[in-house]
Amino acid sequence: MIRFAQDVIAKMAQKFRLTRTDRLIRWFWNQSDTLFPGIRKEDGICQCGTERLIDPSANPNQMRTVLMVSVFIDQMVYTHFRGEYAHFRDRFHFPKLFSHANFVGMANPSWLVYSYHGYDEKMDWEAAHPVAVHLFSDCLRYIASMDGDQDNVQEFLKIAETEVHLEFEPTAAQELLAILSGLGISDN
């Protein structure tokens, strides 16, 4: 009986243990509440406000990385796994990145490393790599658990590779593809 209770407690503790992604999400919202109190938690931020949030944050490179990768993942799940999106959104409360042009649609996460405004020079890819790996890995574990089907993960990764090629400038695309390849996808 004692062993059973210990097993139940261990499983419950594992279920409620914060992952690195959970801590990054919490950090993002704490920073945004402190630095940019006009942001609404249930939504996100307009692309025109990204630098006003990133620059004064406690870790600007981490903030840029969390925003770019979490927005990318959120948009991927919304677009390509729509039937699972509500559950995914409950699990991962990622920020949205609204388009400044109309504040109705979403902006592309490539905005955060866009060379025209010099944002590409603000990204330290070496420091971004482990943050991005944690975000992708935790989300891929969740995606695998949606139906207990590893095919969802491979489908996500293949679509992600295509989206990166289409949406990101060459340097950022190369860096993101290197991250994805470490998760089980290769650049074909």
CSV table of C-alpha atoms in Angstrom, one decimal:
chain,number,residue,atom,x,y,z
A,1,MET,CA,0.0,0.0,0.0
A,2,ILE,CA,2.8,2.4,0.9
A,3,ARG,CA,4.6,1.6,-2.4
A,4,PHE,CA,1.3,2.3,-4.3
A,5,ALA,CA,0.9,5.7,-2.6
A,6,GLN,CA,4.5,6.6,-3.3
A,7,ASP,CA,4.0,5.8,-7.0
A,8,VAL,CA,0.9,7.9,-7.2
A,9,ILE,CA,2.6,10.8,-5.5
A,10,ALA,CA,5.6,10.5,-7.8
A,11,LYS,CA,3.3,10.5,-10.9
A,12,MET,CA,1.4,13.5,-9.6
A,13,ALA,CA,4.6,15.4,-8.9
A,14,GLN,CA,5.9,14.6,-12.4
A,15,LYS,CA,2.6,15.8,-13.9
A,16,PHE,CA,2.8,19.1,-12.1
A,17,ARG,CA,6.6,19.7,-12.4
A,18,LEU,CA,7.3,22.8,-14.3
A,19,THR,CA,9.3,22.1,-17.5
A,20,ARG,CA,11.9,24.5,-18.8
A,21,THR,CA,9.2,25.6,-21.3
A,22,ASP,CA,6.8,26.4,-18.5
A,23,ARG,CA,9.4,28.5,-16.8
A,24,LEU,CA,10.2,30.3,-20.0
A,25,ILE,CA,6.5,31.1,-20.6
A,26,ARG,CA,6.1,32.3,-17.0
A,27,TRP,CA,9.3,34.4,-17.4
A,28,PHE,CA,7.9,35.9,-20.6
A,29,TRP,CA,4.6,36.9,-19.1
A,30,ASN,CA,6.3,38.3,-15.9
A,31,GLN,CA,8.7,40.4,-17.9
A,32,SER,CA,5.9,41.6,-20.2
A,33,ASP,CA,3.7,42.5,-17.2
A,34,THR,CA,6.6,44.5,-15.6
A,35,LEU,CA,8.0,46.1,-18.7
A,36,PHE,CA,5.0,46.5,-21.0
A,37,PRO,CA,1.9,46.5,-18.8
A,38,GLY,CA,-0.4,47.3,-21.7
A,39,ILE,CA,0.0,43.8,-23.1
A,40,ARG,CA,-3.0,41.5,-22.6
A,41,LYS,CA,-2.1,38.0,-21.3
A,42,GLU,CA,-4.8,36.2,-23.2
A,43,ASP,CA,-3.5,37.6,-26.5
A,44,GLY,CA,0.0,38.9,-27.1
A,45,ILE,CA,1.8,41.9,-28.6
A,46,CYS,CA,1.7,43.9,-31.7
A,47,GLN,CA,4.8,43.6,-33.8
A,48,CYS,CA,5.5,47.4,-33.3
A,49,GLY,CA,6.0,46.8,-29.6
A,50,THR,CA,8.4,43.9,-29.8
A,51,GLU,CA,11.6,45.9,-29.4
A,52,ARG,CA,10.1,48.0,-26.5
A,53,LEU,CA,9.6,44.6,-24.7
A,54,ILE,CA,12.8,42.9,-25.8
A,55,ASP,CA,15.4,45.6,-25.2
A,56,PRO,CA,14.8,46.4,-21.6
A,57,SER,CA,14.0,42.8,-20.6
A,58,ALA,CA,16.3,41.0,-18.1
A,59,ASN,CA,17.7,38.9,-21.0
A,60,PRO,CA,17.0,40.4,-24.4
A,61,ASN,CA,18.3,37.5,-26.4
A,62,GLN,CA,16.2,35.0,-24.4
A,63,MET,CA,13.1,37.3,-24.9
A,64,ARG,CA,13.7,37.5,-28.6
A,65,THR,CA,14.2,33.7,-28.8
A,66,VAL,CA,11.1,32.9,-26.7
A,67,LEU,CA,9.0,35.2,-28.7
A,68,MET,CA,10.2,34.0,-32.1
A,69,VAL,CA,10.1,30.2,-31.4
A,70,SER,CA,6.9,30.2,-29.3
A,71,VAL,CA,5.0,32.3,-31.9
A,72,PHE,CA,6.3,30.0,-34.6
A,73,ILE,CA,5.2,26.9,-32.7
A,74,ASP,CA,1.8,28.4,-31.8
A,75,GLN,CA,1.1,29.4,-35.4
A,76,MET,CA,2.2,26.0,-36.6
A,77,VAL,CA,-0.2,24.2,-34.3
A,78,TYR,CA,-3.1,26.6,-35.0
A,79,THR,CA,-2.6,26.2,-38.8
A,80,HIS,CA,-1.8,22.6,-39.2
A,81,PHE,CA,-3.2,20.8,-36.1
A,82,ARG,CA,-6.3,23.0,-35.6
A,83,GLY,CA,-8.3,20.2,-34.0
A,84,GLU,CA,-5.8,20.0,-31.2
A,85,TYR,CA,-5.2,23.7,-30.9
A,86,ALA,CA,-7.5,24.4,-27.9
A,87,HIS,CA,-5.9,21.7,-25.8
A,88,PHE,CA,-2.4,22.8,-27.0
A,89,ARG,CA,-3.2,26.4,-26.1
A,90,ASP,CA,-4.4,25.4,-22.6
A,91,ARG,CA,-1.1,23.6,-22.1
A,92,PHE,CA,1.2,26.2,-23.6
A,93,HIS,CA,0.1,29.8,-23.1
A,94,PHE,CA,2.4,31.3,-25.8
A,95,PRO,CA,2.1,34.9,-26.8
A,96,LYS,CA,0.6,35.9,-30.1
A,97,LEU,CA,2.3,38.3,-32.4
A,98,PHE,CA,-0.2,40.6,-34.0
A,99,SER,CA,0.4,42.3,-37.4
A,100,HIS,CA,0.8,46.0,-37.0
A,101,ALA,CA,-0.8,46.7,-40.3
A,102,ASN,CA,-4.3,45.7,-39.2
A,103,PHE,CA,-4.0,44.3,-35.6
A,104,VAL,CA,-6.4,41.6,-36.7
A,105,GLY,CA,-4.1,39.0,-38.3
A,106,MET,CA,-0.9,37.5,-37.0
A,107,ALA,CA,2.6,38.7,-37.9
A,108,ASN,CA,5.2,36.3,-39.0
A,109,PRO,CA,7.7,35.3,-36.3
A,110,SER,CA,10.5,36.0,-38.8
A,111,TRP,CA,9.8,39.7,-37.9
A,112,LEU,CA,12.0,39.2,-34.8
A,113,VAL,CA,15.1,38.5,-36.9
A,114,TYR,CA,14.2,40.7,-39.9
A,115,SER,CA,17.4,42.2,-41.5
A,116,TYR,CA,15.7,45.3,-42.8
A,117,HIS,CA,15.4,46.7,-39.3
A,118,GLY,CA,18.6,45.1,-38.1
A,119,TYR,CA,16.9,42.7,-35.8
A,120,ASP,CA,18.9,39.8,-37.3
A,121,GLU,CA,22.0,41.4,-35.7
A,122,LYS,CA,20.4,41.4,-32.3
A,123,MET,CA,20.0,37.6,-32.2
A,124,ASP,CA,22.8,35.6,-30.6
A,125,TRP,CA,22.1,32.2,-32.2
A,126,GLU,CA,24.5,30.4,-30.0
A,127,ALA,CA,22.7,31.5,-26.9
A,128,ALA,CA,19.3,31.1,-28.6
A,129,HIS,CA,19.9,27.4,-29.5
A,130,PRO,CA,19.3,25.8,-26.1
A,131,VAL,CA,16.2,27.9,-25.4
A,132,ALA,CA,14.8,27.0,-28.8
A,133,VAL,CA,15.6,23.3,-28.3
A,134,HIS,CA,13.7,23.3,-25.0
A,135,LEU,CA,10.7,25.0,-26.5
A,136,PHE,CA,10.5,22.7,-29.5
A,137,SER,CA,11.3,19.5,-27.5
A,138,ASP,CA,8.6,20.1,-24.8
A,139,CYS,CA,6.0,21.0,-27.5
A,140,LEU,CA,7.0,17.9,-29.6
A,141,ARG,CA,6.5,15.7,-26.6
A,142,TYR,CA,3.1,17.2,-26.1
A,143,ILE,CA,2.3,16.7,-29.8
A,144,ALA,CA,3.4,13.1,-29.6
A,145,SER,CA,1.0,12.6,-26.7
A,146,MET,CA,-2.0,14.1,-28.5
A,147,ASP,CA,-2.9,10.8,-30.0
A,148,GLY,CA,0.0,8.7,-28.8
A,149,ASP,CA,1.2,8.9,-32.4
A,150,GLN,CA,4.8,9.7,-33.4
A,151,ASP,CA,3.6,10.5,-36.9
A,152,ASN,CA,2.3,13.8,-35.5
A,153,VAL,CA,5.8,14.7,-34.5
A,154,GLN,CA,7.3,13.9,-37.9
A,155,GLU,CA,4.5,15.7,-39.7
A,156,PHE,CA,5.1,18.8,-37.5
A,157,LEU,CA,8.8,18.7,-38.2
A,158,LYS,CA,8.4,18.4,-41.9
A,159,ILE,CA,5.9,21.2,-42.1
A,160,ALA,CA,8.2,23.3,-39.8
A,161,GLU,CA,11.1,22.8,-42.2
A,162,THR,CA,9.0,24.0,-45.1
A,163,GLU,CA,7.7,27.0,-43.2
A,164,VAL,CA,11.2,28.0,-42.1
A,165,HIS,CA,12.4,27.8,-45.8
A,166,LEU,CA,9.4,29.9,-46.9
A,167,GLU,CA,9.2,32.5,-44.1
A,168,PHE,CA,12.7,33.2,-42.8
A,169,GLU,CA,15.7,35.0,-44.4
A,170,PRO,CA,18.6,32.7,-45.2
A,171,THR,CA,20.7,33.1,-42.1
A,172,ALA,CA,17.8,32.7,-39.7
A,173,ALA,CA,16.5,29.8,-41.8
A,174,GLN,CA,19.9,28.1,-41.6
A,175,GLU,CA,20.0,28.5,-37.8
A,176,LEU,CA,16.5,27.2,-37.3
A,177,LEU,CA,17.0,24.3,-39.6
A,178,ALA,CA,20.1,23.3,-37.6
A,179,ILE,CA,17.9,23.4,-34.4
A,180,LEU,CA,15.2,21.3,-36.1
A,181,SER,CA,17.7,18.8,-37.4
A,182,GLY,CA,18.8,18.2,-33.9
A,183,LEU,CA,15.2,17.2,-33.1
A,184,GLY,CA,15.1,14.6,-35.8
A,185,ILE,CA,14.7,16.3,-39.1
A,186,SER,CA,17.2,17.0,-41.8
A,187,ASP,CA,17.4,19.7,-44.4
A,188,ASN,CA,16.6,18.0,-47.7
